[in-house]
């Protein structure tokens, strides 16, 4: 073995060691932080047998909570998708004053703690809020009611869709749209024929992330809900109540619903990512 | 003469940057025009304003006698080929070319006939179902061209049509595009920063610099009679010389300090090789020789002035450090505003030597 071969061998060995350490650290971290707790949730949920598990899951309050979670999630996703498309389109296709400010404002929910978001709505629509008299006069209930929960969920998740689309639209530039406009295509045609096919995967990805976040939202919703069982309880809130009542098995059983939903979303996410990569290659 | 496209006193600024400064020119119907200038000279802005993709701050744009300032881009009857083609990447070649016709709601059969005819015209038969990402640069340009002319535009605008194509294919495409436009007879304007391209393709060249029009004329006119200092320096392989009066035969003109010289204005010969014009010849020393493929580029020092000369490979071999005779036929002198051609007076009595 010549000297340089020997040195190359040393370098290779070093690289291999680094690789092994990094992989080991990542795997151990994920095992300890994510996989173990998930296994714990499932084991606890099934601790008293499948009968007890099904009873907890089929409980009418659990079903009500699940329904509310689905309603809040669907509303948030639909509204944020529409808003996200508009915002992303505005920010990437037009030049105007305060564009930078708008982009920053979109990110506010990422920066503000959800509890504070909840308090903002209490201060706006609650008994001491400035909109209270108007709401009272028109018999509209927001705080401690379903609209409040939907509002809080929307607030917390609204950057997800636009954040995913903006980079894609930026990378695409304006040329294709301009070309289509020059040939006389109207805005709707340009959007459906040129822009939408391009952002399809990013949009879906944003929707998936938005769904995941909306389902798990706790802080903002907790402040606004008032914890009225069967009325304003979402799944995460229901889990907390059960837990505080020392009904551990029930709490974990209900949690497992959320875990299963999360796993389904992760699978969808992976499929989308895979397809998007494929679309990007051709 | 009635102009098909006319710009009158166009001004356009982006923030503090003046992209067009009182731009006025006219283009005759059926002509192929090259807008030539360095990057940032405002040529693309002019093209985009004609198309309606940008709006002038002041001034008027006329197409076919109609003021189009307030006419939306889609109603101006323009075909536009973008620099990077801007092909619709999620549509195949057929749908790309058909897009403009679909928007016009022509009937399906008519569209199909026209699209297939165009695809045949640009030589892409059999590739109708390919997507833009599956085509080469040259093929994409042909698709972009077909797409632009599909709705039968009266005016075709091309933004740097050859910039994204490799050198070999570019040559081929230049003559292809020129033939194609001549065949269709559509008035066309293309933007380029490459003078060879402009000279080879255009019927007429408009030279832009710092948002203004420097000169407009046929390629030959521009090449032979640059009318401004910028054009004199920009066109050809020009070397600026500060003290031209040192050279034999060129006395200093009043107020004029600078001159431009091109390789084709100079001839070098080995000492004692020429008999004619010995009195007009300078002596110089060869400083550098670079091989350029089909010719040699020689740098020769004459009285401290470095001149660039081209030399055929067939000529007698010269070496670095060798003393040679240098004949200068002419140069362009210029002041702040104008450029003038100055022939070497020592050669005037006998003009038989020409390159």
XYZ file of C-alpha atoms in Angstrom:
637
model
C 0.000 0.000 0.000
C 1.484 3.325 -1.022
C 1.542 6.304 1.273
C -1.284 8.152 -0.494
C -3.488 5.053 -0.479
C -2.908 4.778 3.213
C -3.923 8.382 3.710
C -7.047 7.935 1.586
C -7.927 4.945 3.744
C -7.622 7.090 6.844
C -9.850 9.796 5.342
C -12.464 7.249 4.289
C -12.468 5.713 7.737
C -12.983 9.154 9.273
C -15.904 9.914 6.933
C -17.472 6.557 7.734
C -17.159 7.139 11.468
C -18.778 10.584 11.165
C -21.589 9.096 9.119
C -22.203 6.325 11.670
C -22.255 8.759 14.588
C -24.660 11.140 12.875
C -27.040 8.348 11.906
C -26.934 6.891 15.423
C -27.633 10.248 17.047
C -30.594 10.935 14.758
C -32.120 7.519 15.305
C -31.692 7.579 19.081
C -33.175 11.081 19.255
C -36.215 10.109 17.203
C -36.687 6.910 19.217
C -36.553 8.684 22.565
C -38.495 11.771 21.628
C -41.105 10.452 19.205
C -41.426 6.712 18.880
C -41.342 5.826 22.574
C -44.031 8.345 23.558
C -46.233 7.127 20.715
C -45.844 3.532 21.803
C -46.601 4.620 25.378
C -49.811 6.303 24.212
C -51.008 3.173 22.451
C -50.032 0.828 25.325
C -51.701 2.989 27.929
C -54.790 3.247 25.766
C -55.034 -0.535 25.543
C -53.988 -1.127 29.151
C -57.458 -2.084 30.360
C -58.230 -4.145 27.310
C -59.847 -3.418 24.004
C -63.315 -3.167 25.611
C -62.315 -0.206 27.752
C -60.586 1.373 24.768
C -63.638 1.136 22.533
C -65.864 2.419 25.308
C -63.687 5.515 25.713
C -63.582 6.094 21.978
C -67.322 5.591 21.515
C -68.196 7.878 24.398
C -70.660 10.546 23.171
C -68.461 13.417 24.352
C -65.495 11.989 22.493
C -67.558 11.737 19.332
C -68.802 15.294 19.786
C -65.233 16.467 20.300
C -64.096 14.614 17.200
C -66.889 16.237 15.204
C -65.913 19.680 16.416
C -62.256 19.052 15.630
C -63.203 17.996 12.110
C -65.437 21.058 11.649
C -62.738 23.442 12.902
C -60.048 21.759 10.812
C -62.058 21.697 7.602
C -63.111 25.346 7.998
C -59.571 26.456 8.746
C -58.119 24.507 5.831
C -60.688 25.757 3.318
C -60.418 29.392 4.388
C -56.632 29.330 4.674
C -56.255 27.684 1.290
C -58.259 30.455 -0.355
C -56.496 33.141 1.639
C -53.101 31.498 1.072
C -53.596 31.403 -2.697
C -54.631 35.050 -2.806
C -51.784 36.146 -0.561
C -49.142 34.151 -2.426
C -50.412 35.384 -5.793
C -50.403 39.000 -4.584
C -46.945 38.826 -3.101
C -45.280 37.100 -6.043
C -46.971 38.582 -9.100
C -47.290 42.248 -8.226
C -44.927 44.972 -7.121
C -46.357 47.353 -4.546
C -45.426 49.373 -1.514
C -45.445 47.541 1.780
C -45.042 44.140 0.123
C -42.278 43.233 2.559
C -44.509 44.252 5.454
C -47.356 42.084 4.191
C -45.046 39.076 3.867
C -43.887 39.613 7.434
C -47.441 39.994 8.726
C -48.417 36.687 7.175
C -45.842 35.026 9.418
C -47.174 36.490 12.666
C -48.977 33.300 13.770
C -45.645 31.466 13.591
C -44.147 33.932 16.015
C -47.018 34.513 18.457
C -47.805 31.947 21.112
C -51.259 30.410 20.480
C -52.376 31.327 24.006
C -51.813 34.973 23.180
C -53.745 34.495 19.945
C -56.628 33.200 22.037
C -56.415 36.151 24.401
C -56.444 38.555 21.438
C -59.831 37.173 20.422
C -61.141 37.331 23.994
C -60.064 40.972 24.165
C -61.722 41.672 20.830
C -64.973 39.726 21.088
C -65.263 38.942 24.819
C -67.205 40.725 27.561
C -64.560 43.453 27.824
C -63.870 43.539 24.084
C -64.742 46.490 21.835
C -66.933 44.364 19.560
C -68.965 42.940 22.460
C -71.892 45.379 22.268
C -72.285 44.882 18.557
C -72.170 41.076 18.883
C -74.593 41.140 21.770
C -77.014 43.371 19.860
C -76.964 41.018 16.871
C -77.034 37.872 18.993
C -73.756 36.522 17.634
C -71.709 34.258 19.884
C -67.991 33.941 19.297
C -66.265 33.509 22.614
C -67.013 30.181 24.332
C -68.765 29.039 21.160
C -67.943 27.161 17.960
C -67.197 30.306 15.846
C -64.482 31.257 18.342
C -62.856 27.851 18.023
C -62.896 28.087 14.244
C -61.476 31.620 14.364
C -58.657 30.554 16.671
C -57.807 27.580 14.458
C -57.742 29.768 11.345
C -55.508 32.310 13.040
C -52.985 29.764 14.198
C -52.711 27.969 10.849
C -53.008 30.708 8.288
C -49.368 30.963 7.098
C -49.070 27.297 6.169
C -50.534 27.336 2.664
C -49.119 30.667 1.497
C -45.667 29.823 2.891
C -45.532 26.658 0.802
C -46.674 28.318 -2.428
C -44.705 31.576 -2.340
C -41.250 30.053 -3.029
C -42.621 27.976 -5.908
C -44.316 30.965 -7.507
C -41.206 33.067 -7.023
C -39.047 30.483 -8.736
C -41.438 30.286 -11.666
C -41.306 33.995 -12.458
C -43.909 35.927 -14.408
C -42.966 34.999 -17.973
C -45.476 32.231 -18.552
C -48.333 34.315 -17.193
C -47.250 37.267 -19.316
C -47.072 35.056 -22.371
C -50.587 33.808 -21.727
C -51.886 37.335 -21.061
C -50.345 38.572 -24.323
C -52.302 35.917 -26.173
C -55.481 37.202 -24.610
C -56.089 34.744 -21.783
C -58.098 36.155 -18.861
C -57.082 35.914 -15.218
C -59.121 32.811 -14.519
C -57.740 30.961 -17.519
C -54.185 31.963 -16.628
C -54.681 30.723 -13.087
C -56.230 27.385 -13.967
C -54.048 26.586 -17.001
C -50.670 28.029 -16.065
C -50.339 28.737 -12.362
C -52.360 25.965 -10.736
C -50.612 23.046 -12.465
C -47.359 24.531 -11.286
C -48.227 24.979 -7.620
C -50.434 21.884 -7.339
C -48.052 19.831 -5.192
C -46.896 22.706 -3.026
C -50.523 23.626 -2.454
C -51.465 20.094 -1.429
C -48.448 19.920 0.830
C -49.472 23.179 2.477
C -52.997 21.852 2.942
C -51.678 18.715 4.621
C -49.462 20.669 7.007
C -52.321 23.037 7.725
C -54.631 20.104 8.503
C -52.117 18.515 10.854
C -51.584 21.742 12.728
C -55.300 22.591 12.884
C -56.218 19.191 14.343
C -53.693 19.436 17.128
C -54.317 23.090 18.045
C -54.639 23.457 21.792
C -53.533 26.821 23.173
C -55.657 29.362 21.332
C -58.672 27.067 21.262
C -58.319 26.358 24.981
C -58.609 30.055 25.816
C -61.644 30.607 23.598
C -63.544 27.400 24.177
C -64.620 27.635 27.821
C -64.439 23.809 27.925
C -68.142 23.178 27.596
C -68.241 19.425 27.292
C -70.116 18.262 24.217
C -70.348 21.831 22.939
C -67.006 23.550 22.634
C -64.583 20.742 23.334
C -62.179 19.681 20.606
C -60.243 16.423 20.817
C -57.075 17.898 22.359
C -59.184 19.754 24.960
C -61.148 16.606 25.685
C -57.906 14.717 26.283
C -56.829 17.344 28.795
C -60.136 17.198 30.673
C -60.027 13.404 30.894
C -56.458 13.556 32.058
C -57.253 16.085 34.753
C -60.042 13.802 35.946
C -57.475 10.996 36.319
C -59.216 8.926 33.638
C -55.850 7.978 32.210
C -57.020 5.119 30.030
C -59.732 7.252 28.489
C -57.329 10.137 27.954
C -54.856 7.910 26.161
C -57.555 6.222 24.143
C -58.777 9.585 22.859
C -55.174 10.622 22.230
C -54.699 7.559 20.095
C -57.371 8.864 17.724
C -55.243 11.946 17.166
C -52.139 9.811 16.754
C -53.841 7.662 14.136
C -55.027 10.741 12.268
C -51.490 12.140 12.415
C -50.047 8.946 10.978
C -52.570 9.004 8.134
C -51.616 12.607 7.369
C -47.922 11.735 7.431
C -48.525 8.976 4.908
C -50.435 11.367 2.649
C -47.644 13.884 3.059
C -45.049 11.341 1.951
C -47.077 10.335 -1.072
C -47.401 13.990 -2.081
C -43.721 14.633 -1.578
C -42.864 11.618 -3.683
C -45.210 12.667 -6.484
C -43.990 16.257 -6.394
C -40.415 15.056 -6.759
C -41.408 12.936 -9.724
C -43.230 15.891 -11.307
C -40.174 18.064 -10.736
C -37.920 15.621 -12.540
C -39.699 15.429 -15.870
C -42.823 57.047 -45.377
C -45.547 55.625 -43.185
C -44.136 53.858 -40.182
C -45.761 50.680 -38.916
C -44.471 51.044 -35.372
C -43.686 54.460 -34.022
C -42.405 55.613 -30.640
C -42.612 59.324 -29.842
C -40.685 60.866 -26.942
C -40.970 57.836 -24.705
C -39.749 58.202 -21.126
C -39.685 55.423 -18.569
C -38.008 55.246 -15.189
C -37.737 52.448 -12.639
C -37.163 54.318 -9.383
C -34.042 56.378 -10.031
C -33.011 54.357 -13.033
C -33.924 55.940 -16.337
C -34.617 53.051 -18.688
C -35.875 55.202 -21.571
C -34.874 58.795 -22.064
C -36.858 60.585 -24.790
C -36.842 57.602 -27.126
C -38.278 58.179 -30.603
C -38.036 55.986 -33.671
C -40.119 54.469 -36.423
C -40.130 51.063 -38.094
C -41.357 50.316 -41.598
C -43.784 47.516 -42.274
C -42.236 44.147 -43.034
C -38.772 45.031 -41.751
C -36.691 42.927 -39.377
C -35.203 45.257 -36.793
C -32.433 44.551 -34.298
C -32.397 46.538 -31.061
C -28.746 46.369 -30.103
C -27.081 47.649 -26.961
C -25.125 46.653 -23.866
C -27.030 45.206 -20.904
C -28.922 47.852 -19.000
C -29.186 50.106 -22.054
C -32.980 49.948 -22.074
C -33.578 47.766 -25.113
C -35.748 45.168 -23.383
C -37.795 47.923 -21.748
C -38.553 49.379 -25.186
C -39.675 45.959 -26.407
C -41.872 45.376 -23.354
C -43.473 48.799 -23.732
C -44.343 48.080 -27.351
C -45.888 44.799 -26.207
C -47.780 46.522 -23.408
C -46.058 44.600 -20.610
C -44.678 47.918 -19.296
C -46.232 51.361 -19.528
C -44.249 54.470 -20.525
C -44.257 57.362 -18.038
C -44.764 59.743 -20.944
C -44.787 59.634 -24.739
C -46.854 57.807 -27.326
C -46.622 54.431 -28.993
C -48.322 53.891 -32.343
C -48.866 50.585 -34.079
C -50.265 50.769 -37.608
C -51.255 54.393 -37.065
C -53.236 53.719 -33.877
C -52.087 55.041 -30.518
C -51.851 51.909 -28.365
C -50.860 53.356 -24.969
C -54.247 52.420 -23.545
C -54.774 49.260 -25.570
C -54.260 46.106 -23.481
C -51.405 43.791 -24.591
C -53.761 41.122 -25.870
C -55.479 43.560 -28.257
C -52.297 44.876 -29.882
C -51.896 41.992 -32.334
C -48.443 41.122 -31.089
C -46.524 37.870 -30.929
C -43.842 37.780 -28.252
C -40.921 35.376 -27.899
C -39.514 35.576 -24.386
C -35.836 35.338 -23.577
C -36.241 32.003 -21.834
C -39.160 31.169 -24.130
C -41.647 30.971 -21.237
C -43.132 27.833 -22.729
C -46.018 26.490 -20.676
C -44.185 23.673 -18.951
C -47.276 21.668 -18.082
C -48.509 21.606 -21.681
C -47.082 19.637 -24.563
C -45.828 21.198 -27.779
C -49.220 20.977 -29.459
C -51.076 22.662 -26.578
C -48.411 25.341 -26.293
C -48.790 26.327 -29.931
C -52.578 26.000 -29.740
C -52.929 28.167 -26.627
C -53.449 31.508 -28.385
C -55.948 29.977 -30.815
C -57.857 28.281 -27.986
C -58.140 31.614 -26.213
C -59.619 33.097 -29.391
C -62.192 30.276 -29.328
C -61.493 29.133 -32.868
C -63.107 25.819 -33.768
C -61.210 22.658 -32.880
C -60.626 21.482 -36.425
C -59.259 24.823 -37.544
C -56.936 24.936 -34.542
C -55.627 21.450 -35.196
C -54.902 22.228 -38.836
C -53.126 25.481 -38.042
C -51.055 24.005 -35.205
C -49.912 21.010 -37.222
C -49.061 23.309 -40.123
C -46.944 25.489 -37.820
C -45.219 22.538 -36.184
C -44.318 21.347 -39.665
C -43.142 24.831 -40.624
C -40.713 24.995 -37.701
C -39.537 21.447 -38.355
C -40.797 19.744 -35.213
C -43.083 17.122 -36.739
C -43.514 14.118 -34.501
C -42.706 16.046 -31.351
C -46.267 17.325 -30.771
C -46.677 15.320 -27.565
C -43.353 16.209 -26.000
C -43.191 18.523 -23.027
C -40.857 21.547 -23.037
C -38.493 19.866 -20.575
C -37.980 17.046 -23.079
C -36.782 19.398 -25.837
C -33.361 20.868 -26.606
C -32.768 24.622 -26.424
C -33.078 25.026 -30.175
C -36.303 23.021 -30.298
C -37.788 25.087 -27.484
C -37.016 28.243 -29.389
C -38.816 26.859 -32.424
C -41.849 26.047 -30.285
C -41.780 29.554 -28.788
C -41.641 30.978 -32.299
C -44.515 28.818 -33.531
C -46.583 29.735 -30.472
C -45.953 33.434 -31.016
C -46.975 33.416 -34.691
C -49.926 31.032 -34.329
C -52.574 33.771 -33.875
C -51.185 35.569 -36.968
C -49.741 38.619 -35.243
C -48.983 41.744 -37.260
C -45.908 42.422 -35.182
C -43.440 39.920 -33.761
C -41.236 40.857 -30.811
C -38.307 38.690 -29.741
C -36.374 39.267 -26.516
C -32.795 37.965 -26.816
C -33.998 35.071 -28.959
C -30.645 33.290 -29.109
C -29.199 34.019 -25.680
C -30.114 30.684 -24.132
C -28.745 28.512 -26.929
C -25.235 27.111 -27.297
C -22.929 28.709 -29.836
C -23.106 26.088 -32.570
C -26.900 25.854 -32.745
C -27.177 29.616 -32.405
C -25.566 30.166 -35.807
C -27.919 27.743 -37.434
C -30.961 29.298 -35.765
C -30.019 32.829 -36.762
C -30.297 32.164 -40.456
C -33.326 29.927 -39.835
C -35.138 32.732 -38.029
C -34.237 35.288 -40.658
C -35.550 33.030 -43.451
C -38.678 32.270 -41.459
C -39.498 35.914 -40.810
C -38.823 36.840 -44.428
C -41.121 34.053 -45.547
C -43.938 35.252 -43.293
C -43.302 38.926 -44.012
C -44.236 39.886 -40.460
C -42.738 43.090 -39.063
C -40.314 41.986 -36.357
C -38.164 43.532 -33.668
C -35.590 41.541 -31.770
C -33.417 42.570 -28.866
C -29.798 41.504 -28.621
C -26.522 42.483 -26.994
C -24.525 40.558 -29.580
C -23.462 42.750 -32.491
C -22.637 39.818 -34.769
C -26.174 38.622 -34.307
C -27.680 42.037 -35.057
C -25.487 42.572 -38.108
C -26.186 39.143 -39.513
C -29.930 38.968 -38.907
C -31.364 42.489 -38.982
C -32.410 44.580 -41.980
C -31.916 47.585 -39.801
C -30.225 48.119 -36.449
C -31.180 50.523 -33.678
C -28.393 51.039 -31.167
C -29.369 51.920 -27.606
C -27.203 53.209 -24.784
C -28.177 54.581 -21.366
C -31.837 54.691 -22.320
C -31.322 56.687 -25.505
C -31.151 55.830 -29.199
C -27.622 56.344 -30.478
C -28.032 55.471 -34.125
C -30.439 53.774 -36.505
C -29.432 52.398 -39.864
C -28.598 49.375 -41.965
C -25.872 47.125 -40.566
C -23.451 48.338 -43.238
C -24.167 52.002 -42.516
C -23.658 51.488 -38.811
C -20.503 49.568 -39.367
C -18.994 52.018 -41.842
C -20.308 55.318 -40.534
C -20.766 55.268 -36.774
C -22.277 58.648 -35.981
C -21.627 58.827 -32.248
C -18.600 58.067 -30.061
C -20.499 55.245 -28.392
C -21.318 53.493 -31.649
C -17.748 53.926 -32.894
C -16.475 52.134 -29.805
C -19.277 49.587 -29.489
C -19.336 48.236 -33.032
C -16.508 46.113 -34.345
C -13.503 45.092 -32.298
C -12.609 48.632 -31.493
C -9.573 49.853 -29.604
C -9.663 53.398 -28.272
C -6.424 55.335 -28.683
C -5.854 58.563 -26.816
C -2.939 60.017 -28.782
C -3.683 59.104 -32.383
C -1.782 62.163 -33.665
C 1.477 60.381 -32.915
C 0.717 58.097 -35.840
C 2.069 59.024 -39.244
C -0.389 60.959 -41.387
C -2.903 61.685 -38.630
C -2.354 65.228 -37.418
C -4.340 66.235 -34.407
C -7.669 67.733 -35.292
C -8.950 70.724 -33.410
C -10.573 69.715 -30.099
C -10.442 66.020 -30.855
C -8.276 63.878 -28.654
C -9.524 60.346 -29.039
C -9.817 57.899 -31.878
C -11.083 54.388 -32.422
C -9.314 51.862 -34.559
C -10.418 48.411 -35.702
C -8.209 45.464 -36.635
C -9.367 45.600 -40.259
C -8.019 49.154 -40.577
C -4.481 47.961 -40.009
C -2.131 45.795 -41.997
C 1.181 44.500 -40.741
C 3.963 43.205 -42.957
C 7.438 41.943 -42.351
C 10.160 44.575 -42.676
C 10.930 45.305 -46.332
C 8.116 43.070 -47.530
C 6.068 45.919 -48.990
C 7.211 48.368 -51.591
C 4.094 50.549 -51.812
C 3.408 53.300 -49.280
C 6.699 52.807 -47.495
C 6.525 56.441 -46.552
C 3.169 55.949 -44.795
C 4.158 52.847 -42.859
C 5.027 52.879 -39.202
C 7.391 50.540 -37.481
C 6.204 48.475 -34.543
C 7.189 45.597 -32.307
C 5.011 42.543 -31.853
C 4.069 42.111 -28.217
C 1.691 39.185 -28.187
C 0.242 36.642 -30.584
C -2.958 34.720 -29.743
C -4.303 31.832 -31.779
C -8.017 32.366 -32.516
C -8.847 29.278 -34.523
C -9.139 30.540 -38.067
C -6.807 33.529 -37.571
C -4.179 35.056 -35.342
C -4.715 38.071 -33.163
C -1.547 40.121 -32.939
C -0.860 42.962 -30.516
C 1.684 45.365 -31.925
C 3.303 48.300 -30.155
C 3.680 51.405 -32.299
C 5.218 54.384 -30.505
C 3.756 53.220 -27.206
C 0.275 52.635 -28.658
C -0.913 49.031 -28.548
C -2.819 48.120 -31.727
C -4.757 44.913 -32.270
C -4.410 43.341 -35.709
C -5.749 40.138 -37.186
C -3.557 38.015 -39.362
C -4.394 35.124 -41.600
C -2.725 31.791 -40.916
C -1.654 31.830 -44.557
C 0.469 34.953 -44.060
C 4.174 34.743 -43.376
C 4.913 33.744 -39.791
C 5.709 36.549 -37.360
C 7.160 36.161 -33.877
C 6.850 37.993 -30.593
C 9.521 40.712 -30.383
C 9.837 40.958 -34.165
C 9.888 44.416 -35.776
C 7.248 44.861 -38.450
C 5.861 47.518 -40.779
C 2.406 48.742 -39.791
C 0.085 50.439 -42.264
C -2.953 52.223 -40.867
C -5.611 52.889 -43.484
C -8.122 54.864 -41.463
C -9.537 55.486 -38.046
C -12.598 57.029 -36.428
C -12.000 60.158 -34.425
C -14.641 61.471 -32.089
C -15.431 64.379 -29.800
C -18.164 64.415 -27.170
C -21.012 64.126 -29.636
C -19.966 62.989 -33.085
C -17.678 60.516 -34.740
C -15.847 61.078 -38.031
C -14.016 58.787 -40.405
C -10.435 59.830 -41.004
C -8.578 58.273 -43.934
C -4.803 58.171 -43.826
C -3.884 61.076 -46.155
C -0.610 59.422 -47.063
C -2.617 56.742 -48.873
C -5.116 59.031 -50.532
C -3.451 59.292 -53.912
C -3.799 55.561 -54.414
C -6.695 53.760 -52.810
C -6.043 50.366 -54.291
C -5.345 48.714 -50.964
C -8.579 47.693 -49.327
C -9.524 44.816 -47.164
